Short mmCIF file of C-alpha atoms and ligand atoms in Angstrom, two decimals:
data_model
loop_
_atom_site.label_atom_id
_atom_site.label_comp_id
_atom_site.label_asym_id
_atom_site.label_seq_id
_atom_site.Cartn_x
_atom_site.Cartn_y
_atom_site.Cartn_z
CA MET A 49 -35.70 -76.66 29.54
CA THR A 50 -38.18 -74.69 27.48
CA GLU A 51 -39.27 -75.80 24.02
CA PRO A 52 -38.03 -73.68 21.15
CA SER A 53 -40.83 -71.38 20.02
CA GLN A 54 -42.49 -72.21 16.73
CA ALA A 55 -42.52 -69.08 14.58
CA ALA A 56 -45.57 -68.82 12.32
CA SER A 57 -44.55 -69.95 8.84
CA PRO A 58 -45.28 -67.40 6.12
CA GLY A 59 -45.65 -70.31 3.68
CA ILE A 60 -43.44 -68.76 1.01
CA ARG A 61 -41.99 -71.29 -1.42
CA VAL A 62 -39.29 -70.96 -4.06
CA ASP A 63 -39.01 -73.38 -6.95
CA TRP A 64 -35.22 -73.39 -7.13
CA TRP A 65 -35.29 -74.72 -10.69
CA CYS A 66 -37.15 -71.79 -12.24
CA GLY A 67 -37.05 -69.35 -9.31
CA ARG A 68 -40.81 -69.00 -9.10
CA LEU A 69 -42.01 -67.53 -5.84
CA GLU A 70 -45.34 -68.70 -4.40
CA GLY A 71 -47.34 -67.77 -1.33
CA LEU A 72 -50.22 -65.63 -0.17
CA LEU A 73 -47.91 -62.75 0.72
CA VAL A 74 -46.14 -62.68 -2.63
CA ARG A 75 -46.82 -59.51 -4.59
CA GLU A 76 -46.64 -59.13 -8.35
CA SER A 77 -46.16 -56.34 -10.86
CA ARG A 78 -45.99 -56.36 -14.65
CA LYS A 79 -44.38 -53.84 -16.93
CA THR A 80 -45.70 -53.54 -20.46
CA LEU A 81 -44.41 -51.65 -23.46
CA SER A 82 -46.80 -48.83 -22.64
CA HIS A 83 -45.14 -48.42 -19.22
CA LEU A 84 -41.63 -48.44 -20.66
CA GLN A 85 -41.85 -46.85 -24.08
CA LYS A 86 -40.08 -43.64 -23.17
CA LEU A 87 -37.02 -45.59 -22.03
CA PHE A 88 -36.28 -46.82 -25.53
CA GLN A 89 -34.61 -44.60 -28.10
CA TYR A 90 -36.90 -45.55 -30.99
CA PRO A 91 -40.11 -46.54 -29.24
CA ALA A 92 -42.16 -47.62 -32.27
CA CYS A 93 -43.02 -51.30 -31.77
CA GLU A 94 -43.97 -52.95 -35.01
CA GLY A 95 -46.25 -55.94 -34.48
CA MET A 96 -46.28 -55.51 -30.69
CA GLY A 97 -49.18 -53.89 -28.88
CA PRO A 98 -48.81 -51.54 -25.90
CA ASP A 99 -50.00 -54.35 -23.61
CA THR A 100 -47.07 -56.61 -24.53
CA VAL A 101 -45.50 -57.72 -21.24
CA VAL A 102 -41.77 -56.94 -21.07
CA TYR A 103 -41.16 -58.19 -17.52
CA ARG A 104 -42.82 -59.39 -14.35
CA VAL A 105 -41.60 -59.08 -10.78
CA ARG A 106 -42.84 -61.26 -7.90
CA TRP A 107 -41.52 -60.32 -4.51
CA TRP A 108 -41.91 -60.83 -0.77
CA GLU A 109 -41.70 -58.07 1.83
CA PRO A 110 -41.54 -59.90 5.18
CA VAL A 111 -41.24 -56.56 7.02
CA PRO A 112 -42.68 -53.13 6.21
CA ALA A 113 -40.97 -51.12 3.48
CA ASN A 114 -38.67 -48.43 4.89
CA LEU A 115 -37.96 -50.50 8.00
CA GLU A 116 -34.21 -50.47 8.61
CA GLY A 117 -32.53 -53.84 8.96
CA GLY A 118 -34.88 -56.10 6.97
CA LEU A 119 -34.46 -57.82 3.62
CA PHE A 120 -36.75 -58.31 0.63
CA TRP A 121 -36.63 -61.12 -1.91
CA GLY A 122 -37.87 -61.05 -5.50
CA LEU A 123 -37.87 -62.77 -8.85
CA THR A 124 -37.78 -60.86 -12.14
CA GLU A 125 -38.61 -62.52 -15.47
CA ILE A 126 -37.81 -60.55 -18.62
CA GLU A 127 -39.25 -61.73 -21.92
CA SER A 128 -37.06 -62.04 -24.99
CA GLY A 129 -37.59 -59.22 -27.48
CA GLN A 130 -36.38 -55.93 -28.84
CA VAL A 131 -37.68 -52.41 -29.35
CA GLY A 132 -35.79 -51.21 -32.38
CA ASP A 133 -32.20 -52.34 -31.76
CA GLU A 134 -32.53 -52.28 -27.94
CA TYR A 135 -33.23 -55.42 -25.97
CA PHE A 136 -36.20 -55.79 -23.63
CA MET A 137 -34.97 -54.44 -20.29
CA THR A 138 -36.05 -53.38 -16.85
CA HIS A 139 -36.73 -49.73 -16.08
CA GLY A 140 -33.60 -49.47 -13.93
CA HIS A 141 -33.17 -47.47 -10.74
CA PHE A 142 -30.89 -46.16 -8.05
CA HIS A 143 -31.90 -47.05 -4.54
CA ALA A 144 -33.54 -44.07 -2.85
CA LYS A 145 -31.17 -44.64 0.07
CA ARG A 146 -28.06 -44.48 -2.06
CA ASP A 147 -25.78 -46.59 0.12
CA ARG A 148 -28.04 -49.66 -0.01
CA ALA A 149 -26.57 -52.64 -1.89
CA GLU A 150 -28.27 -55.65 -3.52
CA TYR A 151 -27.60 -59.16 -4.82
CA TYR A 152 -28.82 -60.49 -8.17
CA GLY A 153 -28.47 -64.17 -9.13
CA THR A 154 -29.26 -65.47 -12.60
CA ILE A 155 -31.50 -68.53 -12.80
CA GLN A 156 -32.35 -69.00 -16.49
CA GLY A 157 -31.58 -67.23 -19.74
CA SER A 158 -28.85 -64.78 -20.67
CA GLY A 159 -28.44 -61.06 -20.53
CA MET A 160 -26.49 -58.11 -19.25
CA LEU A 161 -26.56 -56.29 -15.96
CA ILE A 162 -26.02 -52.61 -16.77
CA LEU A 163 -24.47 -50.69 -13.89
CA MET A 164 -23.97 -46.93 -13.68
CA ASN A 165 -22.35 -44.96 -10.89
CA GLU A 166 -23.26 -41.43 -9.86
CA LYS A 167 -20.51 -40.05 -12.13
CA ARG A 168 -22.56 -41.69 -14.94
CA GLU A 169 -19.86 -44.25 -15.75
CA THR A 170 -21.62 -47.33 -17.14
CA ARG A 171 -20.34 -50.90 -17.30
CA LEU A 172 -21.72 -54.40 -17.93
CA GLU A 173 -21.73 -57.73 -16.14
CA GLU A 174 -22.77 -60.78 -18.15
CA MET A 175 -25.72 -62.70 -16.72
CA LEU A 176 -25.78 -66.47 -17.29
CA PRO A 177 -27.37 -69.26 -15.23
CA GLY A 178 -25.54 -69.33 -11.91
CA SER A 179 -23.92 -65.90 -12.18
CA LEU A 180 -24.03 -63.96 -8.93
CA HIS A 181 -23.90 -60.16 -8.95
CA TYR A 182 -23.18 -57.83 -6.06
CA ILE A 183 -24.53 -54.35 -6.75
CA PRO A 184 -22.85 -51.88 -4.36
CA GLY A 185 -24.67 -48.85 -3.00
CA GLY A 186 -24.79 -45.77 -5.22
CA ILE A 187 -25.02 -47.81 -8.43
CA ALA A 188 -28.02 -47.66 -10.77
CA HIS A 189 -28.94 -51.11 -12.08
CA ARG A 190 -30.90 -52.34 -15.09
CA VAL A 191 -31.08 -55.77 -16.75
CA ALA A 192 -31.45 -56.47 -20.48
CA ASN A 193 -32.42 -59.87 -21.89
CA THR A 194 -30.03 -60.50 -24.80
CA GLY A 195 -31.12 -64.10 -25.40
CA VAL A 196 -33.92 -65.85 -27.24
CA ALA A 197 -35.61 -67.23 -24.10
CA PRO A 198 -36.93 -65.51 -20.96
CA LEU A 199 -34.28 -64.30 -18.51
CA SER A 200 -35.03 -64.84 -14.84
CA PHE A 201 -33.03 -63.74 -11.82
CA TRP A 202 -33.57 -63.49 -8.10
CA ALA A 203 -32.81 -60.36 -6.13
CA CYS A 204 -32.28 -59.65 -2.44
CA TRP A 205 -32.25 -56.05 -1.22
CA PRO A 206 -32.60 -54.09 2.05
CA SER A 207 -36.13 -53.28 3.13
CA ASP A 208 -35.32 -49.59 3.48
CA ALA A 209 -33.55 -49.24 0.11
CA GLY A 210 -36.51 -47.73 -1.76
CA HIS A 211 -36.43 -47.01 -5.50
CA ASP A 212 -35.45 -43.82 -7.28
CA TYR A 213 -36.89 -44.20 -10.78
CA ALA A 214 -37.18 -40.45 -11.37
CA THR A 215 -33.44 -39.94 -11.90
CA ILE A 216 -33.49 -42.57 -14.66
CA ASP A 217 -36.64 -41.06 -16.18
CA ALA A 218 -34.94 -37.67 -16.23
CA ASN A 219 -31.43 -38.58 -17.39
CA GLY A 220 -31.44 -42.23 -18.50
CA PHE A 221 -28.25 -44.28 -18.39
CA SER A 222 -25.16 -42.83 -20.07
CA ALA A 223 -25.08 -45.71 -22.58
CA ARG A 224 -27.60 -47.95 -24.32
CA LEU A 225 -27.27 -51.70 -24.84
CA LYS A 226 -27.93 -52.37 -28.52
CA ASN A 227 -27.96 -55.36 -30.80
CA ARG A 228 -25.16 -54.59 -33.26
CA ASN A 229 -24.77 -57.39 -35.81
CA GLY A 230 -26.14 -59.91 -33.30
CA ARG A 231 -23.83 -58.81 -30.46
CA PRO A 232 -24.89 -56.88 -27.36
CA THR A 233 -22.94 -53.62 -27.59
CA LEU A 234 -22.84 -50.75 -25.12
CA VAL A 235 -23.30 -47.56 -27.13
CA PRO A 236 -22.58 -44.27 -25.28
CA GLU A 237 -25.30 -41.61 -25.49
CA GLU A 238 -24.26 -38.60 -27.57
C1 S6P B 249 -35.28 -54.15 -6.42
C2 S6P B 249 -34.58 -55.01 -7.43
C3 S6P B 249 -35.45 -55.75 -8.44
C4 S6P B 249 -36.12 -54.80 -9.48
C5 S6P B 249 -36.71 -55.58 -10.66
C6 S6P B 249 -37.37 -54.69 -11.70
O1 S6P B 249 -34.40 -53.31 -5.75
O2 S6P B 249 -33.55 -54.28 -8.07
O3 S6P B 249 -36.42 -56.51 -7.82
O4 S6P B 249 -37.10 -54.01 -8.87
O5 S6P B 249 -35.70 -56.31 -11.29
O6 S6P B 249 -36.56 -53.62 -12.07
P1 S6P B 249 -37.06 -52.13 -11.91
O7 S6P B 249 -35.93 -51.28 -12.34
O8 S6P B 249 -38.28 -51.98 -12.75
O9 S6P B 249 -37.40 -51.96 -10.45
ZN1 ZN B 250 -32.57 -52.49 -6.81
#
């Protein structure tokens, strides 16, 4: 009988309490107000500089991007804050390969997953610790932190999904999530 082969360990670790991803192969990006300003309706940010971090993503690509059949894993942490009456949020994207789906799972904090189909119909799913979200293919997805603490969630998506940010840059979502009298409210664009 042959011994089972010992695959080389990539040494990636997840702290399942806070979701933090560690390891030499973990990549990181940060989005600041200067990166995101055009996404907000009233982009003036009183008391917040352009370098204010809105969110960070740490992720692991165990196979090359665009390879069919693989999976990526990531953690997004969105700070608590607002630009005007809109909550701090991710850029939002469709997958470049439209039929590619994704899972999100909330770890800490509270917020809203904003989902828009290609007919530009927008709906919300509430994100709370433990909530699990299946994002089907063809659905643009963005997360807003509606709480007073950072919101963190893990994501798992196909390695060949890619990201189409340009469609969101050009047309936005069909509705904005706003703080109306302390309540997150989806307000259709006029
Ligand atoms: C990737 C997945 C997440 C986001 C992250 C930041 O498909 O949906 O890892 O990349 O939450 O959002 P965005 O819109 O800036 O990529
Ligand atoms: Zn995605």
